Amino acid sequence: MLLALVAGMTLLGGVPAEAQTGVAGKPLRVCVLRDSGGVDPAALIRHPERFDCTTAQHRLGPGDYWAISEDIGLPSRAEAPLNMRVASLWQEGLTLHVLYADGSIATQATDARGVTPLIQLGAIVEQPLPRSPANVVRLLWHVEGSANMRGILLGARLSTAPQSVQANLAMAALYAGFAGLCIALIIYNLALWGALRHRFQLHYCLMVALLLAYAFSSSGALAWAWPEIANNFRLRVNYLLLGATGAAALVFARSFFEERVFAGWLGRYSTVVASLMLGIGLLFFLTAPFGVHLADAAVTCSFVGLATVVAPTLWRAWRLRSNYLWLFAFGWGAPILTAVARTLVNLHLLPWSFWIDNSTILAMMVEAITSALAVAYRIKLLRAERDEAIEREVMTRRLADTDPLTGLLNRRAFLHQAIGREGEQLLLIIDLDHFKRVNDTLGHDGGDEVLRVFARMLRTSVPQGTLVARIGGEEFAILTPTEKPVEPEAVLDRLRQMRMPFDIKVTASIGTCRGTLASEVDWKALYRIADAALFDAKSAGRDRVRHAMREAA
């Protein structure tokens, strides 16, 4: 996500001054001339030889300029009007002069809003050429207050009305698809957050919302929604949202990856970079009218800082075997490629291209979808970790409450569940007769097997809700409500009929007592009486039952 944001910022306008201009119409070569003042545009438009067509525009510095097109030789008529499309750049004003073959000149000038009334989707400045029966010879622009960070007049294209409409529809479909995707992802993740409450879901929604806001501003839709906004103010909003989105991306990456990935210096460094990005975006918004070049350089440096977080993050995530690295690497693939291409364009190592510019939205769609999959995968892993933890806790409790030899409740768990039971209870204390003799005959392993067989018989002989426990070496306890009694004689009968290891004969003696178990005192009294009844059964010859009443206590 982090690297995708670096790519996205570069591509969506990591340098927002240069916006998408579309491929509608025929490209026009443009030459420029610095405005030295006192020049008559009517005379200048007839002398294209005075203009510089070889020097790269960005090398000429800021200021006021004249820009002239190559010869056109096409008419702009009511039935087939022509439009002039150029990129939206940082400038105070733009005046267009149109020279016709009959010698007439038409002029269109912008007001204090700059080119805002002319903005089309894709942040394209579209100027309709005045209709005339005479052919258009050439165009002359007067660019006032050009910052010239990327160029003075870029992406000039001459288009017909149908071509312009088609370009607007294509850009509308592209941006609408991106906006719909962002809104759907925000709603979906907010709904999930309401149920799961994972912090990274909120950070993801914040990042996607800022991406959506940035796309709304950089696409030119902000100028449609707010017709009174100055175009340079819109560009300042771009930079502000740019810095906020970069900071949000770092915050999301930190909360999404495992804590160990951003432990130590990397976490502190990412916090500093995120703060700088947000602060520099705000700084550009506030100071651009007074020093746009310095503010632009600061933004570029902040994104260099953001890029320096990416490599150590990927390295540490790989070294620590992060569960999410492969999804992020896949999601970043398209933005990385487009980022490299756009960076080369911004460094003037590649010529400007509409397709490089507009690969941004598609790349960000891929990244947003992959990020949604990464969020879903993270939730799946968290759910698996939770289920595993619950299973471990259940097993731990079961081991703590269970006698390891027989699988019955141990004494502690039996007392925990027995004391406090409502209603009258029937307690059976069972002791295997002459068990030492069994151990001497079969050995301790054989004696253990006898205990397991006897425990299995007890477990299958009692009704639901009955507590069965091994409370001593060969001593067992059964506790059941009196309305669902366990017949002790039936227990002895089943024991007599059971086949024991090596066909050894095993019998048991049982003592019973009825009473309540509201407290530990009740338990001690009830146990003492049942144990005394068990002693009577053994004294009477074993393999029998003796009953006692609570009142005997």
Coordinates of C-alpha atoms in Angstrom, one line a residue:
M1 CA 0.0 0.0 0.0
L2 CA 2.8 2.3 0.9
L3 CA 4.7 2.0 -2.4
A4 CA 1.4 2.0 -4.3
L5 CA 0.8 5.4 -2.7
V6 CA 4.2 6.6 -3.8
A7 CA 3.3 5.5 -7.3
G8 CA -0.2 6.8 -7.1
M9 CA 0.9 10.2 -5.9
T10 CA 3.5 10.5 -8.6
L11 CA 1.0 9.3 -11.2
L12 CA -2.2 10.9 -10.1
G13 CA -0.1 14.0 -10.0
G14 CA 2.6 13.3 -7.5
V15 CA 3.4 16.6 -9.0
P16 CA -0.2 17.9 -9.5
A17 CA 0.7 20.8 -11.8
E18 CA 0.6 18.6 -14.9
A19 CA -2.8 17.0 -15.4
Q20 CA -4.2 14.6 -17.9
T21 CA -5.0 16.3 -21.2
G22 CA -6.6 13.4 -23.1
V23 CA -5.9 12.1 -26.6
A24 CA -8.8 13.8 -28.3
G25 CA -7.8 15.6 -31.5
K26 CA -4.7 16.5 -33.3
P27 CA -1.5 17.4 -31.4
L28 CA -0.1 20.8 -32.1
R29 CA 3.6 21.9 -31.8
V30 CA 4.0 25.0 -29.6
C31 CA 6.8 27.5 -29.5
V32 CA 7.3 30.1 -26.8
L33 CA 8.7 33.6 -26.2
R34 CA 9.2 35.4 -23.0
D35 CA 7.0 38.5 -22.6
S36 CA 9.2 41.5 -22.4
G37 CA 6.2 43.9 -22.3
G38 CA 4.8 46.3 -24.8
V39 CA 4.2 43.7 -27.5
D40 CA 1.2 43.9 -29.8
P41 CA -0.4 40.4 -30.1
A42 CA -1.9 41.3 -33.5
A43 CA 1.7 41.9 -34.8
L44 CA 3.2 39.0 -32.8
I45 CA 0.8 36.3 -34.1
R46 CA 2.0 37.1 -37.7
H47 CA 5.6 36.5 -36.9
P48 CA 6.1 32.9 -35.6
E49 CA 9.8 33.0 -36.5
R50 CA 10.4 35.1 -33.3
F51 CA 9.5 32.1 -31.1
D52 CA 11.8 29.5 -29.6
C53 CA 10.9 26.0 -30.7
T54 CA 14.0 24.2 -29.6
T55 CA 14.6 25.0 -25.9
A56 CA 12.8 22.9 -23.4
Q57 CA 10.1 25.0 -21.8
H58 CA 10.9 24.0 -18.2
R59 CA 14.4 25.5 -18.7
L60 CA 13.1 29.1 -19.3
G61 CA 12.0 29.8 -15.7
P62 CA 8.8 31.4 -14.3
G63 CA 7.2 34.6 -15.6
D64 CA 4.9 35.8 -18.4
Y65 CA 5.2 34.1 -21.8
W66 CA 3.7 34.1 -25.3
A67 CA 3.1 30.7 -26.9
I68 CA 2.3 30.2 -30.6
S69 CA 1.0 27.1 -32.4
E70 CA 2.0 25.7 -35.7
D71 CA -0.1 26.6 -38.7
I72 CA -3.6 25.0 -38.6
G73 CA -5.5 25.8 -41.8
L74 CA -8.9 24.4 -40.7
P75 CA -12.2 26.2 -40.3
S76 CA -14.2 26.4 -37.0
R77 CA -17.8 26.6 -38.1
A78 CA -21.2 26.2 -36.4
E79 CA -21.7 22.8 -38.0
A80 CA -18.1 21.7 -37.2
P81 CA -16.7 23.7 -34.3
L82 CA -13.1 23.3 -33.1
N83 CA -11.8 23.2 -29.6
M84 CA -8.3 23.8 -28.2
R85 CA -7.3 21.5 -25.4
V86 CA -4.2 22.0 -23.2
A87 CA -3.0 20.9 -19.8
S88 CA -4.0 22.7 -16.6
L89 CA -0.8 24.3 -15.1
W90 CA 0.0 26.8 -12.4
Q91 CA -0.6 30.2 -14.0
E92 CA -2.4 33.4 -13.2
G93 CA -4.2 33.9 -16.5
L94 CA -4.5 32.6 -20.0
T95 CA -5.5 34.6 -23.1
L96 CA -6.1 33.0 -26.5
H97 CA -5.7 34.9 -29.7
V98 CA -7.0 33.2 -32.9
L99 CA -5.7 34.4 -36.3
Y100 CA -8.0 33.7 -39.3
A101 CA -7.2 33.6 -42.9
D102 CA -9.2 36.7 -43.6
G103 CA -6.8 38.6 -41.3
S104 CA -9.3 38.9 -38.4
I105 CA -8.2 38.1 -34.8
A106 CA -10.5 36.8 -32.1
T107 CA -9.5 37.0 -28.4
Q108 CA -10.6 35.1 -25.3
A109 CA -9.3 36.0 -21.9
T110 CA -9.8 34.4 -18.5
D111 CA -10.9 36.2 -15.3
A112 CA -9.6 36.1 -11.7
R113 CA -10.5 32.4 -11.6
G114 CA -8.0 31.6 -14.2
V115 CA -8.9 28.6 -16.4
T116 CA -11.6 27.3 -14.0
P117 CA -14.5 27.9 -16.4
L118 CA -12.7 26.0 -19.1
I119 CA -11.8 22.9 -17.0
Q120 CA -13.0 19.6 -18.4
L121 CA -12.7 16.1 -16.8
G122 CA -9.1 15.1 -16.5
A123 CA -8.2 18.7 -15.6
I124 CA -8.2 19.6 -19.2
V125 CA -8.4 23.2 -20.3
E126 CA -10.7 23.3 -23.3
Q127 CA -11.1 26.6 -25.2
P128 CA -13.8 26.7 -28.0
L129 CA -12.4 28.5 -31.1
P130 CA -14.8 31.3 -32.2
R131 CA -16.8 30.3 -35.3
S132 CA -15.7 31.9 -38.6
P133 CA -16.1 31.0 -42.3
A134 CA -12.4 31.7 -42.7
N135 CA -9.8 29.0 -41.8
V136 CA -7.9 29.3 -38.6
V137 CA -4.3 30.1 -39.4
R138 CA -2.6 29.8 -36.0
L139 CA -3.2 30.4 -32.2
L140 CA -1.3 32.7 -29.8
W141 CA -1.6 32.3 -26.1
H142 CA -0.5 34.9 -23.5
V143 CA 0.4 33.0 -20.3
E144 CA 0.5 35.3 -17.2
G145 CA 2.3 34.3 -14.1
S146 CA 3.5 30.9 -15.2
A147 CA 5.3 29.0 -12.5
N148 CA 6.8 26.8 -15.3
M149 CA 7.6 23.9 -13.0
R150 CA 6.9 21.4 -15.7
G151 CA 6.3 23.6 -18.7
I152 CA 4.6 26.8 -19.9
L153 CA 2.0 25.3 -22.3
L154 CA 1.8 21.5 -22.5
G155 CA -0.3 18.9 -24.4
A156 CA -1.8 21.2 -26.9
R157 CA -4.4 19.4 -29.1
L158 CA -6.9 20.6 -31.7
S159 CA -10.2 18.6 -31.4
T160 CA -13.6 18.6 -32.9
A161 CA -16.7 18.9 -30.8
P162 CA -17.5 15.1 -31.1
Q163 CA -13.9 14.3 -30.1
S164 CA -14.2 16.5 -27.0
V165 CA -17.5 14.9 -26.0
Q166 CA -16.0 11.4 -26.4
A167 CA -12.9 12.3 -24.4
N168 CA -15.1 13.7 -21.6
L169 CA -17.3 10.6 -21.6
A170 CA -14.2 8.3 -21.4
M171 CA -12.7 10.3 -18.6
A172 CA -16.1 10.4 -16.8
A173 CA -16.3 6.6 -17.0
L174 CA -12.8 6.2 -15.7
Y175 CA -13.2 8.5 -12.7
A176 CA -16.7 7.2 -12.0
G177 CA -15.4 3.7 -11.9
F178 CA -12.6 4.7 -9.5
A179 CA -15.0 6.7 -7.3
G180 CA -17.5 3.9 -7.2
L181 CA -14.8 1.4 -6.2
C182 CA -13.6 3.7 -3.4
I183 CA -17.0 4.3 -2.0
A184 CA -17.8 0.6 -2.1
L185 CA -14.6 -0.2 -0.3
I186 CA -15.2 2.5 2.3
I187 CA -18.7 1.3 3.1
Y188 CA -17.7 -2.4 3.1
N189 CA -14.8 -1.8 5.5
L190 CA -16.7 0.5 7.8
A191 CA -19.4 -2.2 8.0
L192 CA -16.7 -4.8 8.9
W193 CA -15.2 -2.4 11.4
G194 CA -18.5 -2.1 13.1
A195 CA -18.4 -5.9 13.7
L196 CA -14.7 -6.6 14.1
R197 CA -13.3 -3.3 15.5
H198 CA -9.8 -3.7 13.9
R199 CA -8.0 -0.4 13.9
F200 CA -6.4 -0.9 10.5
Q201 CA -9.8 -0.9 8.9
L202 CA -10.4 2.7 9.9
H203 CA -7.0 3.7 8.6
Y204 CA -7.7 2.0 5.3
C205 CA -11.0 3.8 5.0
L206 CA -9.2 7.1 5.7
M207 CA -6.6 6.5 3.1
V208 CA -9.2 5.5 0.4
A209 CA -11.3 8.5 1.3
L210 CA -8.4 10.8 0.8
L211 CA -7.5 9.1 -2.5
L212 CA -11.1 9.7 -3.6
A213 CA -10.9 13.3 -2.5
Y214 CA -7.6 13.8 -4.4
A215 CA -9.0 12.2 -7.5
F216 CA -12.1 14.5 -7.2
S217 CA -9.8 17.5 -7.1
S218 CA -7.2 16.5 -9.6
S219 CA -9.8 15.3 -12.2
G220 CA -11.2 18.8 -12.5
A221 CA -14.6 17.7 -11.0
L222 CA -13.9 20.1 -8.1
A223 CA -14.0 23.0 -10.6
W224 CA -17.4 21.8 -11.8
A225 CA -18.8 21.5 -8.2
W226 CA -17.3 24.8 -7.2
P227 CA -17.3 27.1 -10.3
E228 CA -16.0 30.1 -8.3
I229 CA -12.8 28.4 -7.2
A230 CA -9.6 29.7 -8.8
N231 CA -7.7 27.1 -10.6
N232 CA -4.5 27.8 -8.7
F233 CA -6.5 27.3 -5.5
R234 CA -7.6 23.9 -6.8
L235 CA -4.0 23.0 -7.4
R236 CA -3.2 24.0 -3.8
V237 CA -5.9 21.7 -2.6
N238 CA -4.3 18.9 -4.7
Y239 CA -1.1 19.3 -2.8
L240 CA -2.8 19.4 0.5
L241 CA -4.7 16.2 -0.2
L242 CA -1.5 14.7 -1.6
G243 CA 0.4 15.2 1.6
A244 CA -2.6 14.0 3.7
T245 CA -3.0 10.8 1.6
G246 CA 0.7 10.0 1.9
A247 CA 0.6 10.3 5.6
A248 CA -2.6 8.2 5.8
A249 CA -0.8 5.5 3.7
L250 CA 2.0 5.3 6.2
V251 CA -0.4 5.1 9.1
F252 CA -2.4 2.3 7.4
A253 CA 0.8 0.4 6.5
R254 CA 2.0 0.6 10.2
S255 CA -1.4 -0.6 11.5
F256 CA -1.8 -3.3 8.9
F257 CA 1.6 -5.0 9.0
E258 CA 2.5 -7.0 12.1
E259 CA 3.9 -4.8 14.9
R260 CA 7.3 -6.4 14.6
V261 CA 7.7 -5.0 11.0
F262 CA 7.7 -1.4 12.2
A263 CA 9.4 -2.0 15.6
G264 CA 12.3 0.2 16.6
W265 CA 13.8 2.9 14.4
L266 CA 11.6 2.1 11.4
G267 CA 8.4 2.9 13.3
R268 CA 9.9 6.2 14.6
Y269 CA 11.2 7.1 11.1
S270 CA 7.8 6.4 9.4
T271 CA 6.1 8.6 12.0
V272 CA 8.5 11.5 11.2
V273 CA 7.9 11.0 7.4
A274 CA 4.2 10.9 7.8
S275 CA 4.2 14.1 9.9
L276 CA 6.4 15.8 7.4
M277 CA 4.2 14.8 4.5
L278 CA 1.1 16.2 6.2
G279 CA 3.0 19.3 7.3
I280 CA 4.5 20.0 3.9
G281 CA 1.1 19.5 2.2
L282 CA -0.3 22.1 4.5
L283 CA 2.8 24.4 4.0
F284 CA 2.2 24.3 0.2
F285 CA -1.4 25.1 0.6
L286 CA -0.6 28.2 2.7
T287 CA 2.6 29.5 1.0
A288 CA 2.3 28.5 -2.7
P289 CA 1.1 32.0 -3.7
F290 CA 4.3 33.5 -2.3
G291 CA 6.9 30.8 -3.3
V292 CA 5.4 28.0 -5.4
H293 CA 8.8 26.7 -6.5
L294 CA 10.2 26.3 -3.0
A295 CA 6.9 24.7 -1.8
D296 CA 6.9 22.3 -4.8
A297 CA 10.5 21.3 -4.0
A298 CA 9.5 20.6 -0.4
V299 CA 6.7 18.4 -1.6
T300 CA 9.1 16.5 -3.9
C301 CA 11.5 16.0 -1.0
S302 CA 8.7 14.7 1.2
F303 CA 7.9 12.1 -1.4
V304 CA 11.5 11.1 -1.6
G305 CA 11.2 10.6 2.2
L306 CA 8.2 8.5 1.7
A307 CA 10.0 6.4 -0.9
T308 CA 12.9 5.8 1.6
V309 CA 10.4 4.1 3.9
V310 CA 9.4 1.6 1.3
A311 CA 12.6 -0.4 0.8
P312 CA 13.3 -1.1 4.6
T313 CA 9.7 -1.9 5.1
L314 CA 9.7 -4.5 2.3
W315 CA 13.1 -5.9 3.5
R316 CA 12.0 -6.2 7.1
A317 CA 8.6 -7.7 6.1
W318 CA 10.5 -10.3 4.0
R319 CA 13.1 -11.1 6.6
L320 CA 10.4 -11.5 9.4
R321 CA 8.2 -13.6 7.0
S322 CA 5.2 -11.3 7.2
N323 CA 2.0 -12.9 6.2
Y324 CA 1.0 -9.9 4.0
L325 CA 4.1 -9.2 2.0
W326 CA 3.1 -11.1 -1.1
L327 CA -0.3 -9.4 -1.4
F328 CA 1.3 -6.0 -1.0
A329 CA 4.0 -6.8 -3.6
F330 CA 1.3 -7.9 -6.1
G331 CA -0.8 -4.8 -5.5
W332 CA 2.2 -2.5 -5.9
G333 CA 3.3 -4.0 -9.2
A334 CA 1.2 -1.8 -11.5
P335 CA 1.7 1.4 -9.6
I336 CA 5.5 0.8 -9.5
L337 CA 5.7 0.4 -13.3
T338 CA 3.6 3.5 -13.9
A339 CA 5.5 5.4 -11.2
V340 CA 8.8 4.7 -12.9
A341 CA 7.4 5.9 -16.3
R342 CA 5.8 9.0 -14.8
T343 CA 9.0 9.9 -12.9
L344 CA 11.0 9.6 -16.1
V345 CA 8.5 12.0 -17.8
N346 CA 8.8 14.5 -14.9
L347 CA 12.6 14.3 -15.2
H348 CA 12.2 15.0 -18.9
L349 CA 13.9 11.7 -19.8
L350 CA 10.7 10.5 -21.6
P351 CA 8.3 12.6 -23.7
W352 CA 5.0 13.5 -22.2
S353 CA 2.3 10.8 -22.9
F354 CA -1.4 10.7 -22.3
W355 CA -1.3 7.0 -21.7
I356 CA 1.4 7.3 -19.0
D357 CA -0.6 10.0 -17.3
N358 CA -3.9 8.1 -17.4
S359 CA -2.4 4.8 -16.3
T360 CA -2.7 6.2 -12.8
I361 CA -6.4 5.6 -12.3
L362 CA -6.2 2.0 -13.6
A363 CA -3.1 1.3 -11.5
M364 CA -4.8 2.8 -8.4
M365 CA -7.9 0.6 -9.1
V366 CA -5.7 -2.5 -9.1
E367 CA -4.0 -1.3 -6.0
A368 CA -7.3 -0.5 -4.2
I369 CA -8.8 -3.9 -5.1
T370 CA -5.6 -5.7 -4.0
S371 CA -5.6 -3.8 -0.8
A372 CA -9.2 -4.8 -0.2
L373 CA -8.1 -8.5 -0.7
A374 CA -5.2 -7.8 1.7
V375 CA -7.6 -6.5 4.3
A376 CA -9.9 -9.6 3.8
Y377 CA -6.8 -11.9 4.1
R378 CA -5.7 -10.1 7.3
I379 CA -9.2 -10.6 8.8
K380 CA -9.1 -14.2 7.8
L381 CA -5.8 -14.7 9.5
L382 CA -7.0 -12.8 12.6
R383 CA -10.1 -15.0 12.7
A384 CA -7.9 -18.1 12.4
E385 CA -5.6 -16.9 15.2
R386 CA -8.7 -16.1 17.4
D387 CA -10.2 -19.6 16.8
E388 CA -6.9 -21.2 17.5
A389 CA -6.5 -19.2 20.7
I390 CA -10.1 -20.2 21.8
E391 CA -9.3 -23.9 21.0
R392 CA -6.1 -23.7 23.0
E393 CA -8.0 -22.1 25.9
V394 CA -10.7 -24.8 25.8
M395 CA -8.0 -27.5 25.7
T396 CA -6.1 -25.9 28.5
R397 CA -9.2 -25.7 30.6
R398 CA -10.2 -29.2 29.8
L399 CA -6.7 -30.5 30.8
A400 CA -6.9 -28.5 34.0
D401 CA -10.3 -29.9 34.8
T402 CA -9.9 -33.5 33.6
D403 CA -8.2 -36.5 35.2
P404 CA -5.5 -37.5 32.7
L405 CA -6.0 -41.3 33.2
T406 CA -9.7 -41.7 33.0
G407 CA -10.9 -38.6 31.3
L408 CA -13.4 -37.9 34.1
L409 CA -13.5 -34.6 36.1
N410 CA -10.8 -34.3 38.7
R411 CA -11.5 -33.4 42.3
R412 CA -11.0 -29.6 41.9
A413 CA -13.3 -29.4 38.8
F414 CA -15.9 -31.7 40.5
L415 CA -16.1 -29.5 43.6
H416 CA -16.2 -26.3 41.4
Q417 CA -19.2 -27.5 39.5
A418 CA -20.9 -29.3 42.5
I419 CA -20.9 -26.6 45.1
G420 CA -23.7 -24.2 44.5
R421 CA -26.0 -26.6 42.6
E422 CA -29.7 -25.8 43.2
G423 CA -32.1 -28.4 44.7
E424 CA -31.5 -31.7 46.5
Q425 CA -28.6 -33.8 45.2
L426 CA -27.8 -37.5 45.4
L427 CA -24.1 -38.2 46.1
L428 CA -22.5 -41.6 45.4
I429 CA -19.0 -42.4 46.6
I430 CA -17.7 -45.5 44.9
D431 CA -14.5 -47.3 45.8
L432 CA -13.1 -50.3 44.0
D433 CA -12.7 -53.3 46.3
H434 CA -9.2 -54.7 47.0
F435 CA -7.7 -52.6 44.3
K436 CA -4.2 -53.1 45.7
R437 CA -4.7 -56.8 44.9
V438 CA -5.6 -55.8 41.3
N439 CA -2.3 -53.8 41.0
D440 CA -0.3 -56.7 42.5
T441 CA -1.9 -59.2 40.1
L442 CA -1.9 -57.1 36.8
G443 CA 0.8 -54.5 37.6
H444 CA 0.2 -50.8 37.6
D445 CA -0.4 -50.7 33.8
G446 CA -3.1 -53.3 34.2
G447 CA -4.6 -51.5 37.2
D448 CA -4.7 -48.3 35.2
E449 CA -6.6 -50.1 32.4
V450 CA -9.1 -51.3 35.0
L451 CA -9.6 -47.8 36.1
R452 CA -10.2 -46.6 32.5
V453 CA -12.7 -49.4 31.8
F454 CA -14.6 -48.6 35.0
A455 CA -14.6 -44.9 34.3
R456 CA -15.9 -45.5 30.8
M457 CA -18.7 -47.6 32.3
L458 CA -19.7 -44.9 34.8
R459 CA -19.7 -42.2 32.0
T460 CA -22.1 -44.2 29.9
S461 CA -24.4 -45.3 32.9
V462 CA -25.5 -41.9 34.1
P463 CA -28.1 -39.4 32.8
Q464 CA -27.3 -36.1 31.2
G465 CA -26.3 -33.4 33.7
T466 CA -24.7 -35.8 36.1
L467 CA -21.2 -35.1 37.4
V468 CA -18.8 -38.0 37.4
A469 CA -15.3 -37.6 38.9
R470 CA -12.3 -39.5 40.0
I471 CA -11.6 -38.0 43.4
G472 CA -8.8 -40.3 44.6
G473 CA -6.7 -43.3 43.5
E474 CA -9.6 -45.8 43.1
E475 CA -12.3 -43.6 44.6
F476 CA -15.0 -42.1 42.3
A477 CA -17.9 -39.8 42.9
I478 CA -21.3 -39.3 41.2
L479 CA -23.5 -36.3 41.8
T480 CA -27.0 -36.1 40.3
P481 CA -30.3 -34.3 41.1
T482 CA -32.6 -36.5 43.1
E483 CA -35.3 -36.2 40.4
K484 CA -32.9 -37.9 38.0
P485 CA -31.3 -40.5 40.4
V486 CA -28.6 -43.0 39.5
E487 CA -29.4 -46.4 40.9
P488 CA -26.2 -47.6 42.7
E489 CA -27.3 -51.2 42.6
A490 CA -27.5 -50.9 38.8
V491 CA -24.0 -49.6 38.7
L492 CA -22.8 -52.6 40.7
D493 CA -24.7 -55.0 38.4
R494 CA -23.0 -53.5 35.3
L495 CA -19.6 -53.7 37.0
R496 CA -20.2 -57.4 37.8
Q497 CA -21.1 -58.1 34.2
M498 CA -18.2 -56.1 32.6
R499 CA -15.2 -57.9 31.1
M500 CA -12.0 -56.6 32.7
P501 CA -8.4 -57.0 31.5
F502 CA -7.3 -60.6 31.8
D503 CA -10.9 -61.5 32.9
I504 CA -10.1 -60.4 36.4
K505 CA -13.2 -59.9 38.6
V506 CA -13.6 -56.4 40.0
T507 CA -16.2 -55.3 42.5
A508 CA -17.0 -52.0 44.2
S509 CA -18.6 -50.6 47.3
I510 CA -20.9 -47.6 47.3
G511 CA -22.1 -45.1 49.9
T512 CA -24.8 -42.6 49.2
C513 CA -26.4 -39.6 50.8
R514 CA -28.9 -37.0 49.8
G515 CA -28.8 -33.3 50.6
T516 CA -28.2 -29.7 49.3
L517 CA -24.9 -28.3 48.2
A518 CA -25.3 -24.6 48.7
S519 CA -21.8 -24.1 50.2
E520 CA -18.6 -25.9 50.9
V521 CA -19.8 -26.7 54.4
D522 CA -22.7 -28.6 52.9
W523 CA -20.3 -30.5 50.7
K524 CA -18.1 -31.5 53.6
A525 CA -21.1 -32.7 55.6
L526 CA -22.6 -34.6 52.6
Y527 CA -19.3 -36.2 51.8
R528 CA -18.6 -37.2 55.3
I529 CA -22.0 -39.0 55.6
A530 CA -21.6 -40.7 52.2
D531 CA -18.0 -41.8 53.1
A532 CA -19.3 -43.3 56.4
A533 CA -21.9 -45.2 54.4
L534 CA -19.2 -46.4 52.1
F535 CA -17.2 -47.6 55.1
D536 CA -20.3 -49.5 56.3
A537 CA -20.6 -51.2 52.9
K538 CA -17.0 -52.3 53.0
S539 CA -17.3 -53.5 56.7
A540 CA -20.4 -55.5 55.7
G541 CA -18.4 -57.5 53.1
R542 CA -18.0 -55.2 50.1
D543 CA -19.7 -55.3 46.7
R544 CA -22.8 -53.6 48.1
V545 CA -24.5 -50.3 48.7
R546 CA -25.2 -48.5 51.9
H547 CA -27.5 -45.4 52.1
A548 CA -27.3 -42.7 54.7
M549 CA -29.5 -39.7 55.5
R550 CA -28.3 -36.1 55.8
E551 CA -29.9 -35.9 59.3
A552 CA -27.3 -38.5 60.5
A553 CA -24.7 -35.7 60.4

